[in-house]
PDB file of N, CA and C in Angstrom:
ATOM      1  N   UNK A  65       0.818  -1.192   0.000  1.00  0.00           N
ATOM      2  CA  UNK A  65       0.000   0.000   0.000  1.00  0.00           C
ATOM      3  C   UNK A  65       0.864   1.260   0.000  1.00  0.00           C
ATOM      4  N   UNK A  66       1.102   1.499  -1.006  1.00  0.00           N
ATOM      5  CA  UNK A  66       2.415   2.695  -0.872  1.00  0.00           C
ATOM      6  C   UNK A  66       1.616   4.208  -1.114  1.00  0.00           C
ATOM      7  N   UNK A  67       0.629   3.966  -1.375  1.00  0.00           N
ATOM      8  CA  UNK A  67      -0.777   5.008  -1.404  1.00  0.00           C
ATOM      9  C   UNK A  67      -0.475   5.823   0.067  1.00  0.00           C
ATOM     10  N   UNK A  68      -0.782   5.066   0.783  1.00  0.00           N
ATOM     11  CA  UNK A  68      -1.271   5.331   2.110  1.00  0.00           C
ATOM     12  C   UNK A  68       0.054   5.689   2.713  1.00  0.00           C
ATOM     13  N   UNK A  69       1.457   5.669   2.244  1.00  0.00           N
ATOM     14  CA  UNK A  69       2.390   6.130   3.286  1.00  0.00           C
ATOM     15  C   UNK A  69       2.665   8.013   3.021  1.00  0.00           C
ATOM     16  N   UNK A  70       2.061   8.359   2.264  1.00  0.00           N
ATOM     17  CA  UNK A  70       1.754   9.764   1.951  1.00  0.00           C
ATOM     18  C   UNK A  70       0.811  10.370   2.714  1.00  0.00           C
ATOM     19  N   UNK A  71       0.324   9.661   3.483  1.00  0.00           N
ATOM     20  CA  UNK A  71      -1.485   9.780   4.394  1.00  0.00           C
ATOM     21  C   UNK A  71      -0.823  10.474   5.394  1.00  0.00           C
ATOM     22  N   UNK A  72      -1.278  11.832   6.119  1.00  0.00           N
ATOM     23  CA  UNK A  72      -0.876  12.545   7.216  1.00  0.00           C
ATOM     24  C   UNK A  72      -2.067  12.357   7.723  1.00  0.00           C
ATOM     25  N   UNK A  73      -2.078  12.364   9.546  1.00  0.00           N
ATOM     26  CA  UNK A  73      -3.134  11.798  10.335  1.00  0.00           C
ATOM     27  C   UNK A  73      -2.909  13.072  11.580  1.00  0.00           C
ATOM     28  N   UNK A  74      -3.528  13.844  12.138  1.00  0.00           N
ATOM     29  CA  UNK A  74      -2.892  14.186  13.539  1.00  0.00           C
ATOM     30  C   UNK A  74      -3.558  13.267  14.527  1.00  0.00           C
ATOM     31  N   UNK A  75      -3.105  12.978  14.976  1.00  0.00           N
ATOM     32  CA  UNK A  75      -3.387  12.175  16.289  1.00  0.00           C
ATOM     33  C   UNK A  75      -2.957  13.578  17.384  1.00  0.00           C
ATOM     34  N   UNK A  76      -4.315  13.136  18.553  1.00  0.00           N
ATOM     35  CA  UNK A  76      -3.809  13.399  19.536  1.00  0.00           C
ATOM     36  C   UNK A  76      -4.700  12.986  20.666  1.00  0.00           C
ATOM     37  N   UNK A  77      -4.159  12.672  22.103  1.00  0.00           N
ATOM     38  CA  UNK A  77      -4.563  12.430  23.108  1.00  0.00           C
ATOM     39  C   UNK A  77      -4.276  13.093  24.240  1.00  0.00           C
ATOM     40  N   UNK A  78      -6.104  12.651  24.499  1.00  0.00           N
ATOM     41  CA  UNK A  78      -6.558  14.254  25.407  1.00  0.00           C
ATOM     42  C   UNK A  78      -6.932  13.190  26.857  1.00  0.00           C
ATOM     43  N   UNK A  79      -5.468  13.781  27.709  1.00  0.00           N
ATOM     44  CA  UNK A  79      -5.064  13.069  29.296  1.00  0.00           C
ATOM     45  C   UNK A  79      -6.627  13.512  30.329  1.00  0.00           C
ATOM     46  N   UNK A  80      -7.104  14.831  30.080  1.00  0.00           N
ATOM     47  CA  UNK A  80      -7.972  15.119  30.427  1.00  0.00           C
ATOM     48  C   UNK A  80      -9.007  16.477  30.492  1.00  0.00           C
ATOM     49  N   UNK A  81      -9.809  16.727  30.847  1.00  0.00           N
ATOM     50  CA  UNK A  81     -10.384  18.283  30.248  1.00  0.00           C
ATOM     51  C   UNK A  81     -10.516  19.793  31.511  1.00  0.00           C
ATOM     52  N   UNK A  82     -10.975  20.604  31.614  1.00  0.00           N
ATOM     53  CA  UNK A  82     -11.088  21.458  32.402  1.00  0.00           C
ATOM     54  C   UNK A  82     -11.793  22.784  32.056  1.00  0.00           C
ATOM     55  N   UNK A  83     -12.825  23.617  33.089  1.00  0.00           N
ATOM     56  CA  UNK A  83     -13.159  24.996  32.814  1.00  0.00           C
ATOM     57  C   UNK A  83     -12.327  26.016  33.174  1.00  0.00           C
ATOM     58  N   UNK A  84     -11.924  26.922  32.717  1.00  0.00           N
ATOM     59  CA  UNK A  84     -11.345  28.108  33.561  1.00  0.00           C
ATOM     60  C   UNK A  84     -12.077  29.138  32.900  1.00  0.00           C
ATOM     61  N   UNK A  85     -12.189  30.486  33.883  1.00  0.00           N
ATOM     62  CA  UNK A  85     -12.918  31.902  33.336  1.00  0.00           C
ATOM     63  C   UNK A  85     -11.183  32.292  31.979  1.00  0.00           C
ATOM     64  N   UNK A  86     -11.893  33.160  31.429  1.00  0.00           N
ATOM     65  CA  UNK A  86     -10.788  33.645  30.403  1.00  0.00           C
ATOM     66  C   UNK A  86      -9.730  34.259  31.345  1.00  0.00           C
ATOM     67  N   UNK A  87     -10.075  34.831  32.253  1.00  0.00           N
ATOM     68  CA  UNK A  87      -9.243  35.939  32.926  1.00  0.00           C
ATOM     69  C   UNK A  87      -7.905  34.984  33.810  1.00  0.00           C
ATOM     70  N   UNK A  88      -8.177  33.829  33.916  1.00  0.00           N
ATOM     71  CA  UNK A  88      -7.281  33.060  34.381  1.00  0.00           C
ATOM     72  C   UNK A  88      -5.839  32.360  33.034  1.00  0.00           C
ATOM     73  N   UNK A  89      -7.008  32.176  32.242  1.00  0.00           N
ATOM     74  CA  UNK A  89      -6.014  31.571  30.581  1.00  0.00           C
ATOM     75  C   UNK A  89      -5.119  32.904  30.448  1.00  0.00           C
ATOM     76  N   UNK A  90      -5.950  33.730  30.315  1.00  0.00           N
ATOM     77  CA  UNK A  90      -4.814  35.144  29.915  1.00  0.00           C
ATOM     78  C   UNK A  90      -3.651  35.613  30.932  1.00  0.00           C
ATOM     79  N   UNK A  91      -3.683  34.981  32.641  1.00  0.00           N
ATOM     80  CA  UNK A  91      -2.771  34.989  33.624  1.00  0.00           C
ATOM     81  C   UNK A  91      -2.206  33.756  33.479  1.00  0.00           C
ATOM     82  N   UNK A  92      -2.349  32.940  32.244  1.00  0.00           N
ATOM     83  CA  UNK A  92      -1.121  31.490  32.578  1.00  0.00           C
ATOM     84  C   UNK A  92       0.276  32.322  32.360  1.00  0.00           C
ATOM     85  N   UNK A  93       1.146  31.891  32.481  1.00  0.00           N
ATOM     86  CA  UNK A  93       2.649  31.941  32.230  1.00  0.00           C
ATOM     87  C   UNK A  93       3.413  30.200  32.306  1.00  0.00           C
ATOM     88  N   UNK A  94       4.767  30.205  31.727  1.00  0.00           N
ATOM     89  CA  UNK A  94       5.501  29.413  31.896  1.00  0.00           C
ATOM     90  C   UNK A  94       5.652  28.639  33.613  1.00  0.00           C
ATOM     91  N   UNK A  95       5.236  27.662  33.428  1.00  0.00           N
ATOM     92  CA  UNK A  95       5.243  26.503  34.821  1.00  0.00           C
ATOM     93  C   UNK A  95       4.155  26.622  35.173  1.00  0.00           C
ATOM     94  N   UNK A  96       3.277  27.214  34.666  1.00  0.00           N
ATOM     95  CA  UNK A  96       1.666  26.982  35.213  1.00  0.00           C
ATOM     96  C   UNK A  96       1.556  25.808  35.178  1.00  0.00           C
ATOM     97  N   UNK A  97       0.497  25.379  36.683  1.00  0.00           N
ATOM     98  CA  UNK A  97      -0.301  23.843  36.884  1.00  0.00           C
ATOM     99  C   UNK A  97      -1.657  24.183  36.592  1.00  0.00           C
ATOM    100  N   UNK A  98      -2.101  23.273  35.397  1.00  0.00           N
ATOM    101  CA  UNK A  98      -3.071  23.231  35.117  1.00  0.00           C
ATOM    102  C   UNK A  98      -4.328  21.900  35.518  1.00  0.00           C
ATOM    103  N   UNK A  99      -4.904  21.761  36.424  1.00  0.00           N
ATOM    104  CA  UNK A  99      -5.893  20.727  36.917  1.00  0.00           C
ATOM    105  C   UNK A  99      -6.725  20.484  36.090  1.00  0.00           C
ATOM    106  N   UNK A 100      -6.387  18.937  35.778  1.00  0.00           N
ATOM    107  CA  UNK A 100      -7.443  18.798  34.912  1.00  0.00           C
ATOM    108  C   UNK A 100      -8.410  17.320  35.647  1.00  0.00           C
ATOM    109  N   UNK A 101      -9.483  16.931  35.012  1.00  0.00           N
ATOM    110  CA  UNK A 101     -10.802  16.180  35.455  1.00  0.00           C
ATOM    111  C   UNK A 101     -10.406  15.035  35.300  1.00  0.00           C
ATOM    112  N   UNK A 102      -9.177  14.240  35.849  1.00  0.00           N
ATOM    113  CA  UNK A 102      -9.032  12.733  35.189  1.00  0.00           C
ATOM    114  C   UNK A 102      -7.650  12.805  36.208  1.00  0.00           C
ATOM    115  N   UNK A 103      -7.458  11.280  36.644  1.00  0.00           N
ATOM    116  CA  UNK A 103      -6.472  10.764  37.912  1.00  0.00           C
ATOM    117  C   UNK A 103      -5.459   9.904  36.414  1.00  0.00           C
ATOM    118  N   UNK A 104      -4.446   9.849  36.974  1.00  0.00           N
ATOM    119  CA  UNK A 104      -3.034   8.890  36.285  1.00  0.00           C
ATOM    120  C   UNK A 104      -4.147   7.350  36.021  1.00  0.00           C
ATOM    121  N   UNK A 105      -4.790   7.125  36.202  1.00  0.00           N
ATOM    122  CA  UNK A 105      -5.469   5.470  36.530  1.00  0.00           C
ATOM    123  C   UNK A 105      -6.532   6.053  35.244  1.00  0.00           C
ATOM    124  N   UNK A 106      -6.435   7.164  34.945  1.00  0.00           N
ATOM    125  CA  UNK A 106      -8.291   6.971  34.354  1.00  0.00           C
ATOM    126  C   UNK A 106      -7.461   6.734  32.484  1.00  0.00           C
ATOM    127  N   UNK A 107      -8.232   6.397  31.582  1.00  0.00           N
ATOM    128  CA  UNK A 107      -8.326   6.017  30.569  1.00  0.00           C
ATOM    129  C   UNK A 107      -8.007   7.306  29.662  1.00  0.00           C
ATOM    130  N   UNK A 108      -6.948   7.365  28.769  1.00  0.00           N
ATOM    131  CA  UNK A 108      -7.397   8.877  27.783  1.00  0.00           C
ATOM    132  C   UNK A 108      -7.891   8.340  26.736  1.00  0.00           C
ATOM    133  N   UNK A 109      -8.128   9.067  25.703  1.00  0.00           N
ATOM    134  CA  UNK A 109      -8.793   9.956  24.210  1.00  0.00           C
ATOM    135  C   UNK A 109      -7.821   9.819  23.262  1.00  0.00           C
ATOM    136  N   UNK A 110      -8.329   9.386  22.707  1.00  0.00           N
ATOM    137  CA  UNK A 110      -7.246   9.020  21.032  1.00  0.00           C
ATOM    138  C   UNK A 110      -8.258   9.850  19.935  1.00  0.00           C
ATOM    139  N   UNK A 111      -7.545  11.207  19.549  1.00  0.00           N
ATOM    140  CA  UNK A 111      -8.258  11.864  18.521  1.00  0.00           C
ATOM    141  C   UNK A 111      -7.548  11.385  16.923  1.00  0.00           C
ATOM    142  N   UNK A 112      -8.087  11.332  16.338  1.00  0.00           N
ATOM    143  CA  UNK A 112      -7.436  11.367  14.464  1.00  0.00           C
ATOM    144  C   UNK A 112      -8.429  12.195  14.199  1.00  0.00           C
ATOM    145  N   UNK A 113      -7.463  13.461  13.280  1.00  0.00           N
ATOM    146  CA  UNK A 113      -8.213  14.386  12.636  1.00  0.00           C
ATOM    147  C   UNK A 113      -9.539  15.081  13.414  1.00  0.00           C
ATOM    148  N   UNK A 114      -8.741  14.791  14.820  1.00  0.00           N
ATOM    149  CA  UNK A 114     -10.599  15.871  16.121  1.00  0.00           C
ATOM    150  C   UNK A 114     -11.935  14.384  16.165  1.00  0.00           C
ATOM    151  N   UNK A 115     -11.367  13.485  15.645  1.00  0.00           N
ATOM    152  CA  UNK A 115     -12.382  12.379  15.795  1.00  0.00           C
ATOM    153  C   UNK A 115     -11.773  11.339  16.832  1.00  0.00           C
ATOM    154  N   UNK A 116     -12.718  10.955  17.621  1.00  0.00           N
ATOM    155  CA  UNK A 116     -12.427  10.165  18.809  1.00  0.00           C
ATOM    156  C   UNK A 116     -12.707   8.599  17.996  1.00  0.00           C
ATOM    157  N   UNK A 117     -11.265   8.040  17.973  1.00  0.00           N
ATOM    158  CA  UNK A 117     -11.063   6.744  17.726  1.00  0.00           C
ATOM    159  C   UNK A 117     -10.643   5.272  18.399  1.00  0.00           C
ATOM    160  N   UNK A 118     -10.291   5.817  19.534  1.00  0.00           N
ATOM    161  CA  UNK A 118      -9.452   4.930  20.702  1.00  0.00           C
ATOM    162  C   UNK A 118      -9.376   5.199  21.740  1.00  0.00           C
ATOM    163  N   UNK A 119      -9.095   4.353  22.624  1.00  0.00           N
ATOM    164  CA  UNK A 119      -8.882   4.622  24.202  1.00  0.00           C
ATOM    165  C   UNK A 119      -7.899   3.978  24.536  1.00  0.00           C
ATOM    166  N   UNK A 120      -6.856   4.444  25.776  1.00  0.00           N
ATOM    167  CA  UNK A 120      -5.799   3.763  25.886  1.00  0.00           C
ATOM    168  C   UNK A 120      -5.730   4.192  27.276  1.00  0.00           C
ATOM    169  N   UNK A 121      -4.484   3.798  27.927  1.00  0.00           N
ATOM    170  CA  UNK A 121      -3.846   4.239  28.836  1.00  0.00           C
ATOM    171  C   UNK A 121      -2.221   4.512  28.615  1.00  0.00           C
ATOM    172  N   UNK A 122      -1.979   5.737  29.530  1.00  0.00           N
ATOM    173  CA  UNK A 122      -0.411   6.115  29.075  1.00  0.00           C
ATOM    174  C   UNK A 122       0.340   5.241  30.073  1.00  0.00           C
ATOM    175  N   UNK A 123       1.523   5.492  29.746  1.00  0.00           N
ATOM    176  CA  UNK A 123       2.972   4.116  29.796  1.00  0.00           C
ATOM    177  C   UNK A 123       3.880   5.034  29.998  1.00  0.00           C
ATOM    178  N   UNK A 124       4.205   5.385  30.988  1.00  0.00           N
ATOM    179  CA  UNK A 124       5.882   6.018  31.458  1.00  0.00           C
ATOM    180  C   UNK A 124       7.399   4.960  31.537  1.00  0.00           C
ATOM    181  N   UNK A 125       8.185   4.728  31.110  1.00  0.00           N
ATOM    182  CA  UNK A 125       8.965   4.258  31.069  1.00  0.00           C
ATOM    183  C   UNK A 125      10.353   5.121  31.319  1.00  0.00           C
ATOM    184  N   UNK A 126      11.168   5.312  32.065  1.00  0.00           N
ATOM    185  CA  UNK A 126      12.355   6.238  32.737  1.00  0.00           C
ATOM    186  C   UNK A 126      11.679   7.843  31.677  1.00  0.00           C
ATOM    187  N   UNK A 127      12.581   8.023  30.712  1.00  0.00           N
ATOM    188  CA  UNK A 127      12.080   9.088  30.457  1.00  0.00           C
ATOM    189  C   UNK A 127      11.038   9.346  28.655  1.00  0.00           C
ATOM    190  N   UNK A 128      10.401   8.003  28.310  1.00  0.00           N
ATOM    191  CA  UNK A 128       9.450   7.522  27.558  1.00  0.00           C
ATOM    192  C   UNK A 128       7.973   8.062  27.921  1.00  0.00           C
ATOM    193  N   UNK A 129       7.164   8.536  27.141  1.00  0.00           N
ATOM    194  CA  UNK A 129       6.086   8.394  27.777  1.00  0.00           C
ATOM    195  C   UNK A 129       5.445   7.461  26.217  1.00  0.00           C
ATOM    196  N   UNK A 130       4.416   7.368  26.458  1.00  0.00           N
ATOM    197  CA  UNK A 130       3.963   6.148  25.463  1.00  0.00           C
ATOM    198  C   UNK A 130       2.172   6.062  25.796  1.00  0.00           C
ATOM    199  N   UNK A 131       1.299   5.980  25.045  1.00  0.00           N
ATOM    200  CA  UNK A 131      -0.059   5.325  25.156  1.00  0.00           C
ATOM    201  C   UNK A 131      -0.257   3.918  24.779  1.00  0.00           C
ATOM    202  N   UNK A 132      -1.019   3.303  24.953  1.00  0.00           N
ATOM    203  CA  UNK A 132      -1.050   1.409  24.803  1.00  0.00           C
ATOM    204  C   UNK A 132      -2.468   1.999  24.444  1.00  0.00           C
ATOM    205  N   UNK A 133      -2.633   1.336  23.187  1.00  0.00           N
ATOM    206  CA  UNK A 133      -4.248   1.326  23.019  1.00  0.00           C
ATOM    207  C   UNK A 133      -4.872   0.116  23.561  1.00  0.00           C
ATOM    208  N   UNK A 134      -6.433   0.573  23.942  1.00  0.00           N
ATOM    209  CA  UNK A 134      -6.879  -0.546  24.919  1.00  0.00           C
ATOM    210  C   UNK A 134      -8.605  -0.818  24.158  1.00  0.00           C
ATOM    211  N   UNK A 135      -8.990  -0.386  23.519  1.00  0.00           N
ATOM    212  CA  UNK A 135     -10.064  -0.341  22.697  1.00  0.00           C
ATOM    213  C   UNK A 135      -9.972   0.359  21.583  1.00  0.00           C
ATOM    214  N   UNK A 136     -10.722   0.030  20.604  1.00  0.00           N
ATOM    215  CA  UNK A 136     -10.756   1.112  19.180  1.00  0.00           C
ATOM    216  C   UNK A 136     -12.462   1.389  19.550  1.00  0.00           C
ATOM    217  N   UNK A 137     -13.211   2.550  19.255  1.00  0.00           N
ATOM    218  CA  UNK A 137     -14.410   3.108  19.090  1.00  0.00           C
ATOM    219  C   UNK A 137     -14.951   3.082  17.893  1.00  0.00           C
ATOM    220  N   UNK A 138     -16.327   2.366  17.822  1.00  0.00           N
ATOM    221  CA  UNK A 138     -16.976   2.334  16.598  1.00  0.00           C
ATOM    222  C   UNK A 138     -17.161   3.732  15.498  1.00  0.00           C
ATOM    223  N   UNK A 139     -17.283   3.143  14.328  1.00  0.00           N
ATOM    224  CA  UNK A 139     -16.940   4.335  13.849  1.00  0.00           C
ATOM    225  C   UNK A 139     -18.596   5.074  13.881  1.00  0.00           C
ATOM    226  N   UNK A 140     -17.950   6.733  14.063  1.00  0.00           N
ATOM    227  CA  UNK A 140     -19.382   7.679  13.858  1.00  0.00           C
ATOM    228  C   UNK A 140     -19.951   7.578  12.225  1.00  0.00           C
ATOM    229  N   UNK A 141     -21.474   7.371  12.644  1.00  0.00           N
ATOM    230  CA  UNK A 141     -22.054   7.547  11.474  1.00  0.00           C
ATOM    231  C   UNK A 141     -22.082   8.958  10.935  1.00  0.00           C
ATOM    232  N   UNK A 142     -22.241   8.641   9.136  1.00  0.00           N
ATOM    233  CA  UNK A 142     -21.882   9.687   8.467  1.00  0.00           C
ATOM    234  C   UNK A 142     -20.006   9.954   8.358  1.00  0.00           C
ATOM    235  N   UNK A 143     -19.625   9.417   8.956  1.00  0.00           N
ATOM    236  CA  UNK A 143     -17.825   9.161   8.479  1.00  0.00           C
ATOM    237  C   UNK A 143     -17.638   8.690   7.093  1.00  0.00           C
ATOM    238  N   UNK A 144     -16.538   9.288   6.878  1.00  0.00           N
ATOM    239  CA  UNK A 144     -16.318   8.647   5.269  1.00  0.00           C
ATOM    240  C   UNK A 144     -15.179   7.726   5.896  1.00  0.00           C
ATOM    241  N   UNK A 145     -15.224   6.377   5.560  1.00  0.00           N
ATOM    242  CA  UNK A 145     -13.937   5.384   5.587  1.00  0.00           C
ATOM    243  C   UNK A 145     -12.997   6.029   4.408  1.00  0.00           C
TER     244      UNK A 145
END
């Protein structure tokens, strides 16, 4: 399939979510802690292209970090395969 090695994907995974008023985003700076709604134990978000495809859990290894996928999510109707 040499088609498909031209295929760009963004992936990304979302550890967890949060509200803040604007007036706080506009006071972040460098080393801000940001709290978010999800413990080291809970499950993240596997996005492709802003579409939720997977679930995993992350994998620290000395200085590795890594996700293990642990389910794939059916696909949304109206998706183009």
């Amino acid at each position: 399939m040499p088609t498909l090695d031209k295929v760009s994907i963004d992936l990304m995974v979302v550890l967890g979510t949060t509200t803040m008023p604007i007036h706080q985003v506009m006071r972040l700076s460098r080393g801000a802690i940001i709290e978010l709604d999800a413990t080291e134990a809970d499950e993240v978000k596997i996005l492709a292209n802003n579409l939720p495809v997977a679930s995993g859990v992350v994998l620290v290894d000395r200085n590795r970090i890594a996700v293990e996928v642990k389910q794939m999510l059916p696909k949304s109707p109206g998706v183009r395969s």
